[in-house]
């Protein structure tokens, strides 16, 4: 009786502190009638997460049903169930912790809410945590994946396995997958990085939501990426092409090279060559065109080395544009002279234009060497325009110079 009074007092204080009590809370406290019959011969049965109870129900017609109280960590008790039929004689408390002791008391109540004395404390312990799987193994050196295998748990109550993972220096375990059914005993983790180490363990889960002890921890190291190229070079003087070459260490599982190219330093790189040769000739229709290159090594499993080096290539630029230094008419002849800052040997070509808007004509004089030109074929009273271009040894033509215009007067 003393225990029961303490339990009810603790329940009342809890309601008061939590803000659930009001002015009528004292009226809500159960009334105790020690003369009311209470459940007798309480028997128990437990598993890992639940406890079942059986008792002798009362034949007293004044009894409406039964109340079940469970002990709390603070020494009190809390109402966990109200059974509203006096002929009921069973109850199961679920969602409990394995290998844990719990205490219970039972009372009966009337339609008016009057309760009997509570039974003596019934102490029950849940079943121990299920043993772990008996065997687990890891398979390392796989490309971009980690594999673990295990022996299926012996208990037929197991419905799935919880796979847990931690990193190389991480002591926290994360649930990463659920594998079912019980006889499925393999998991492949693809959310890994190459050349990294991971730790795994497996926990069996039963149909009622209980878990086994964790398995032994296994360690997996994924396959390393191939060694990267050690050098890469791109030319800057070839006409309308860039020759790219590179070097890389010999590797046992080598398969091929991938050469990537971009038009700008910050633009996306795309593959322009795949093969086993350590060179590539990139043909480009343009002069002074800049390209950016990276090369990777690919192994037989498709793993690709990092891009540690890059190279910038340029097609040969156009020759520097010449500049006229003299444009005059003397003795019915046009005399032209020019200069250039071009260091490489070049020849020149001069284009001559004349005629009306509806009858434009032109002629180009090519393979001019030196820095002077004389045009004897001119008509009196005619206006002419000239521009000059430089041509290098491979036929690349500079941008045209500014035009000079000359008028050949009559009567000279």
XYZ file of C-alpha atoms in Angstrom:
412
model
C 0.000 0.000 0.000
C 2.877 2.354 0.840
C 4.477 1.734 -2.603
C 1.206 2.367 -4.373
C 0.667 5.715 -2.608
C 4.183 6.855 -3.534
C 3.552 5.908 -7.167
C 0.337 7.895 -7.379
C 1.984 10.902 -5.736
C 4.832 10.834 -8.274
C 2.330 10.667 -11.140
C 0.446 13.652 -9.771
C 3.618 15.757 -9.388
C 4.677 14.943 -12.939
C 1.383 16.218 -14.322
C 1.643 19.351 -12.221
C 5.190 20.256 -13.334
C 4.462 19.594 -17.005
C 1.638 22.092 -17.015
C -1.048 19.509 -17.566
C -2.630 19.950 -14.133
C -5.448 22.412 -13.466
C -7.656 23.465 -10.584
C -9.570 20.195 -10.755
C -6.470 17.932 -10.867
C -6.974 16.820 -7.275
C -10.409 15.591 -8.239
C -8.824 13.518 -11.042
C -6.642 11.438 -8.712
C -7.818 7.842 -8.550
C -9.725 6.761 -5.461
C -8.426 3.608 -3.835
C -10.754 0.985 -2.401
C -8.693 -1.717 -0.686
C -11.717 -3.993 -0.656
C -11.901 -4.258 -4.451
C -10.501 -7.493 -5.896
C -7.261 -7.115 -7.853
C -5.674 -9.287 -10.544
C -4.103 -12.435 -9.153
C -1.609 -15.063 -10.207
C 0.247 -12.748 -12.637
C 2.526 -14.722 -14.941
C 5.066 -13.391 -17.465
C 6.842 -14.341 -20.660
C 9.482 -12.202 -22.368
C 11.548 -11.916 -25.517
C 14.084 -9.278 -26.536
C 11.762 -6.323 -27.069
C 8.475 -7.209 -25.363
C 7.016 -8.759 -22.231
C 3.716 -10.633 -22.123
C 1.474 -10.907 -19.030
C -1.295 -13.260 -18.042
C -3.474 -13.061 -14.911
C -6.647 -14.438 -13.377
C -9.466 -12.106 -14.245
C -12.071 -11.349 -11.607
C -15.658 -12.462 -11.775
C -16.821 -9.496 -9.692
C -19.352 -7.611 -11.868
C -18.394 -4.282 -10.303
C -14.970 -4.467 -11.962
C -14.763 -2.639 -15.297
C -11.192 -3.584 -16.232
C -7.518 -3.368 -15.263
C -4.680 -0.869 -15.239
C -1.020 -1.664 -15.894
C 1.768 0.417 -14.305
C 5.444 0.221 -15.216
C 8.248 1.333 -12.947
C 10.324 4.369 -13.897
C 14.035 5.068 -13.452
C 13.249 7.547 -10.679
C 11.595 4.879 -8.549
C 8.007 5.819 -9.340
C 5.626 4.261 -11.826
C 3.601 5.334 -14.822
C 0.343 4.113 -16.269
C 1.089 2.375 -19.557
C -2.193 0.643 -20.344
C -5.870 0.571 -19.444
C -7.630 -2.719 -20.202
C -11.360 -1.962 -20.442
C -12.809 -5.481 -20.276
C -12.729 -7.425 -16.989
C -12.723 -10.698 -18.910
C -9.425 -9.818 -20.542
C -6.507 -11.637 -18.976
C -3.544 -10.821 -21.225
C -1.388 -7.805 -22.070
C 1.940 -7.292 -23.924
C 4.333 -4.375 -23.367
C 6.361 -3.755 -26.518
C 9.242 -1.562 -27.738
C 11.487 -2.503 -24.837
C 15.260 -2.812 -24.632
C 16.896 -6.212 -24.736
C 18.645 -7.596 -21.656
C 16.915 -5.002 -19.427
C 14.923 -5.440 -16.188
C 11.443 -3.888 -15.832
C 8.969 -3.799 -12.929
C 5.153 -3.819 -13.151
C 2.064 -3.563 -10.914
C -1.551 -4.200 -11.776
C -4.850 -2.951 -10.370
C -8.536 -3.279 -11.200
C -10.983 -0.391 -11.506
C -14.746 0.204 -11.484
C -16.962 2.183 -13.806
C -16.686 5.082 -11.373
C -12.906 5.072 -11.668
C -12.250 3.642 -8.250
C -9.138 1.456 -8.184
C -8.116 -1.495 -6.119
C -4.816 -1.779 -4.349
C -2.000 -2.577 -6.768
C -0.458 -5.997 -6.898
C 2.991 -6.616 -5.568
C 5.820 -5.657 -7.959
C 6.386 -8.097 -10.797
C 9.999 -7.924 -12.045
C 10.828 -9.199 -15.522
C 13.976 -9.077 -17.630
C 13.923 -9.057 -21.424
C 15.902 -11.676 -23.306
C 19.594 -10.989 -24.047
C 20.713 -9.296 -27.261
C 20.919 -11.754 -30.146
C 24.382 -13.071 -30.921
C 26.134 -11.581 -33.988
C 26.682 -13.298 -37.293
C 29.459 -15.827 -36.937
C 31.617 -14.858 -39.928
C 32.329 -11.736 -41.995
C 35.059 -11.049 -44.560
C 36.158 -8.156 -46.780
C 37.380 -8.045 -50.372
C 39.837 -5.221 -51.080
C 41.501 -3.770 -54.198
C 38.284 -3.561 -56.206
C 37.789 -0.575 -58.559
C 35.528 2.100 -57.053
C 33.775 -0.364 -54.762
C 34.161 -2.199 -51.463
C 32.722 -5.677 -50.990
C 31.873 -7.568 -47.813
C 30.441 -11.058 -47.374
C 29.171 -12.890 -44.306
C 27.612 -16.136 -43.149
C 23.806 -15.862 -42.809
C 22.593 -15.664 -39.223
C 21.418 -18.968 -37.770
C 18.184 -17.530 -36.372
C 15.176 -17.908 -38.697
C 13.716 -14.792 -37.049
C 16.225 -12.617 -38.940
C 14.657 -10.808 -41.881
C 17.423 -8.406 -42.921
C 20.881 -7.032 -42.156
C 21.883 -3.477 -41.346
C 25.216 -2.523 -42.950
C 27.260 0.028 -41.022
C 30.313 1.931 -42.248
C 32.973 4.240 -40.869
C 35.811 6.058 -42.598
C 39.558 5.593 -42.284
C 39.874 7.993 -39.341
C 36.193 8.243 -38.412
C 35.028 6.402 -35.310
C 31.313 7.032 -35.966
C 29.221 4.255 -37.457
C 26.629 5.183 -40.092
C 23.828 2.952 -41.375
C 24.354 2.810 -45.140
C 22.147 -0.057 -46.350
C 19.639 -2.769 -45.462
C 20.134 -6.153 -47.067
C 17.426 -8.837 -47.193
C 16.361 -11.638 -47.001
C 18.244 -13.600 -44.319
C 20.111 -15.804 -46.786
C 21.441 -12.844 -48.776
C 24.994 -12.459 -47.467
C 26.797 -9.888 -49.616
C 26.988 -6.137 -49.970
C 28.937 -3.959 -52.433
C 29.460 -0.325 -51.506
C 29.950 1.962 -54.515
C 30.008 5.223 -52.548
C 33.752 5.058 -51.995
C 36.882 6.784 -53.241
C 39.813 5.088 -54.915
C 42.776 4.196 -52.725
C 40.848 4.807 -49.483
C 40.272 2.567 -46.460
C 36.855 1.924 -44.904
C 35.511 -0.144 -42.007
C 32.315 -2.203 -42.069
C 30.200 -4.281 -39.715
C 26.842 -6.053 -40.002
C 23.924 -6.213 -37.555
C 21.105 -8.746 -37.985
C 17.522 -7.537 -37.526
C 14.550 -9.742 -36.647
C 10.938 -9.509 -37.771
C 9.953 -7.831 -34.487
C 12.572 -5.087 -34.829
C 15.215 -6.418 -32.442
C 18.893 -6.297 -33.358
C 21.810 -8.617 -32.848
C 25.163 -7.606 -31.489
C 27.386 -6.024 -34.178
C 29.626 -8.360 -36.127
C 33.381 -8.126 -36.065
C 34.747 -5.086 -37.910
C 36.376 -5.679 -41.292
C 38.589 -3.277 -43.226
C 38.446 -2.661 -46.970
C 40.912 -0.673 -49.089
C 39.751 0.232 -52.580
C 41.956 0.001 -55.646
C 44.315 2.909 -56.220
C 44.085 5.144 -59.271
C 46.759 4.704 -61.972
C 49.886 6.834 -61.677
C 49.509 10.154 -63.469
C 51.518 11.378 -66.450
C 54.898 12.835 -65.510
C 55.137 15.417 -68.310
C 53.118 16.943 -71.158
C 54.251 19.273 -73.955
C 52.409 21.167 -76.712
C 54.004 23.015 -79.644
C 53.590 26.707 -80.415
C 55.054 27.043 -83.931
C 53.445 24.540 -86.294
C 51.146 25.804 -89.065
C 47.480 24.990 -88.416
C 48.288 22.185 -85.986
C 49.556 21.515 -82.483
C 51.693 18.486 -81.652
C 51.075 17.205 -78.140
C 53.351 14.661 -76.454
C 53.597 13.300 -72.921
C 55.294 10.713 -70.753
C 53.989 8.385 -68.033
C 55.490 5.599 -65.905
C 55.106 1.978 -66.954
C 52.188 0.337 -65.161
C 51.152 -3.301 -65.024
C 47.441 -2.776 -65.660
C 47.782 0.095 -68.149
C 45.096 0.203 -70.838
C 45.177 3.568 -72.629
C 45.629 7.332 -72.471
C 42.891 9.938 -72.639
C 43.913 13.349 -74.007
C 41.558 16.214 -73.130
C 41.370 19.616 -74.825
C 39.713 22.933 -74.029
C 39.450 26.144 -76.061
C 39.718 28.356 -72.959
C 41.396 27.851 -69.576
C 38.066 27.850 -67.750
C 35.967 25.978 -70.324
C 35.048 22.305 -70.224
C 37.635 19.798 -71.400
C 36.630 17.131 -73.918
C 38.420 13.993 -75.067
C 40.196 14.432 -78.419
C 42.323 11.303 -78.384
C 42.169 7.837 -76.826
C 44.947 5.324 -77.450
C 48.272 3.882 -76.403
C 50.557 6.317 -78.251
C 52.164 9.094 -76.226
C 51.600 11.743 -78.864
C 48.802 13.376 -80.838
C 48.713 15.829 -83.752
C 45.804 18.201 -83.318
C 44.871 19.755 -86.679
C 43.251 23.169 -86.336
C 41.943 25.425 -89.087
C 43.289 28.706 -87.818
C 46.435 30.717 -87.168
C 47.501 31.703 -83.669
C 44.797 29.462 -82.184
C 45.362 28.580 -78.510
C 44.373 25.207 -77.020
C 44.745 23.738 -73.539
C 45.553 20.065 -72.923
C 45.483 17.527 -70.087
C 46.254 13.806 -70.241
C 45.171 10.927 -68.016
C 46.214 7.288 -67.658
C 43.429 4.674 -67.719
C 43.833 1.144 -66.368
C 42.069 -2.073 -67.408
C 39.273 -1.499 -64.896
C 38.545 1.945 -66.310
C 40.093 3.831 -63.410
C 41.530 7.142 -64.552
C 44.500 8.931 -63.043
C 44.183 12.516 -61.801
C 45.120 15.462 -64.030
C 48.255 16.718 -62.348
C 49.787 18.489 -65.377
C 48.568 20.639 -68.275
C 50.056 22.218 -71.393
C 49.171 25.158 -73.618
C 49.654 24.865 -77.373
C 49.389 27.476 -80.139
C 49.239 27.139 -83.902
C 51.747 29.307 -85.716
C 50.442 32.876 -85.733
C 50.086 34.965 -88.864
C 53.151 36.956 -89.906
C 53.238 40.538 -88.726
C 51.445 42.942 -91.038
C 53.783 45.133 -93.156
C 53.473 48.913 -93.093
C 53.857 51.167 -96.159
C 56.630 53.709 -95.812
C 56.405 55.111 -99.387
C 53.583 55.397 -101.916
C 54.238 57.809 -104.781
C 54.032 58.282 -108.554
C 57.122 59.027 -110.579
C 57.512 58.966 -114.368
C 54.066 57.382 -114.817
C 54.981 54.582 -112.434
C 53.787 53.744 -108.942
C 56.585 53.344 -106.422
C 55.844 51.513 -103.152
C 58.100 50.746 -100.176
C 57.333 49.121 -96.816
C 58.782 47.711 -93.640
C 57.958 44.863 -91.232
C 58.953 43.762 -87.738
C 58.658 40.109 -88.708
C 61.826 38.206 -87.748
C 61.166 35.109 -89.802
C 61.841 35.136 -93.565
C 58.758 36.133 -95.533
C 57.702 37.169 -99.022
C 55.029 39.685 -99.838
C 52.042 40.023 -102.075
C 50.488 43.300 -103.167
C 46.912 43.686 -104.303
C 46.010 46.503 -106.673
C 42.394 47.705 -107.118
C 40.824 50.180 -109.523
C 37.679 50.882 -111.523
C 34.179 52.174 -110.840
C 31.709 50.840 -108.345
C 30.010 48.743 -111.016
C 33.271 47.677 -112.654
C 35.758 47.017 -109.895
C 38.967 45.266 -110.931
C 41.948 43.940 -109.029
C 45.193 42.076 -109.506
C 47.619 40.549 -107.005
C 51.374 40.473 -107.387
C 52.881 37.539 -105.477
C 56.262 36.235 -104.315
C 57.686 39.704 -103.914
C 61.040 39.665 -102.191
C 62.582 42.702 -100.612
C 60.818 45.879 -99.512
C 60.179 47.775 -102.788
C 57.740 47.456 -105.656
C 57.253 49.341 -108.913
C 54.018 49.204 -110.886
C 54.493 50.289 -114.484
C 51.054 49.254 -115.709
C 49.030 52.341 -114.825
C 46.722 54.580 -116.874
C 46.722 58.328 -116.808
C 43.770 59.831 -115.023
C 43.122 56.618 -113.077
C 42.875 56.177 -109.324
C 44.461 53.071 -107.700
C 44.386 51.465 -104.253
C 47.114 49.174 -102.927
C 47.486 46.959 -99.820
C 50.256 44.548 -98.912
C 50.383 41.219 -97.030
C 53.287 39.127 -95.710
C 53.517 35.397 -96.485
C 55.647 33.017 -94.390
C 57.425 29.853 -95.525
C 54.326 27.708 -95.053
C 52.021 30.033 -96.940
C 50.388 31.644 -93.918
C 49.270 35.138 -94.892
C 49.301 38.135 -92.568
C 46.420 40.497 -92.131
C 46.309 43.087 -94.929
C 47.858 46.471 -94.359
C 45.953 49.711 -94.544
C 45.268 50.718 -98.146
C 47.108 53.548 -99.883
C 45.375 55.404 -102.676
C 47.182 57.056 -105.594
C 45.859 59.138 -108.504
C 47.828 59.126 -111.758
C 47.261 62.551 -113.264
C 47.007 63.187 -116.975
C 49.809 64.888 -118.829
C 52.693 63.591 -116.770
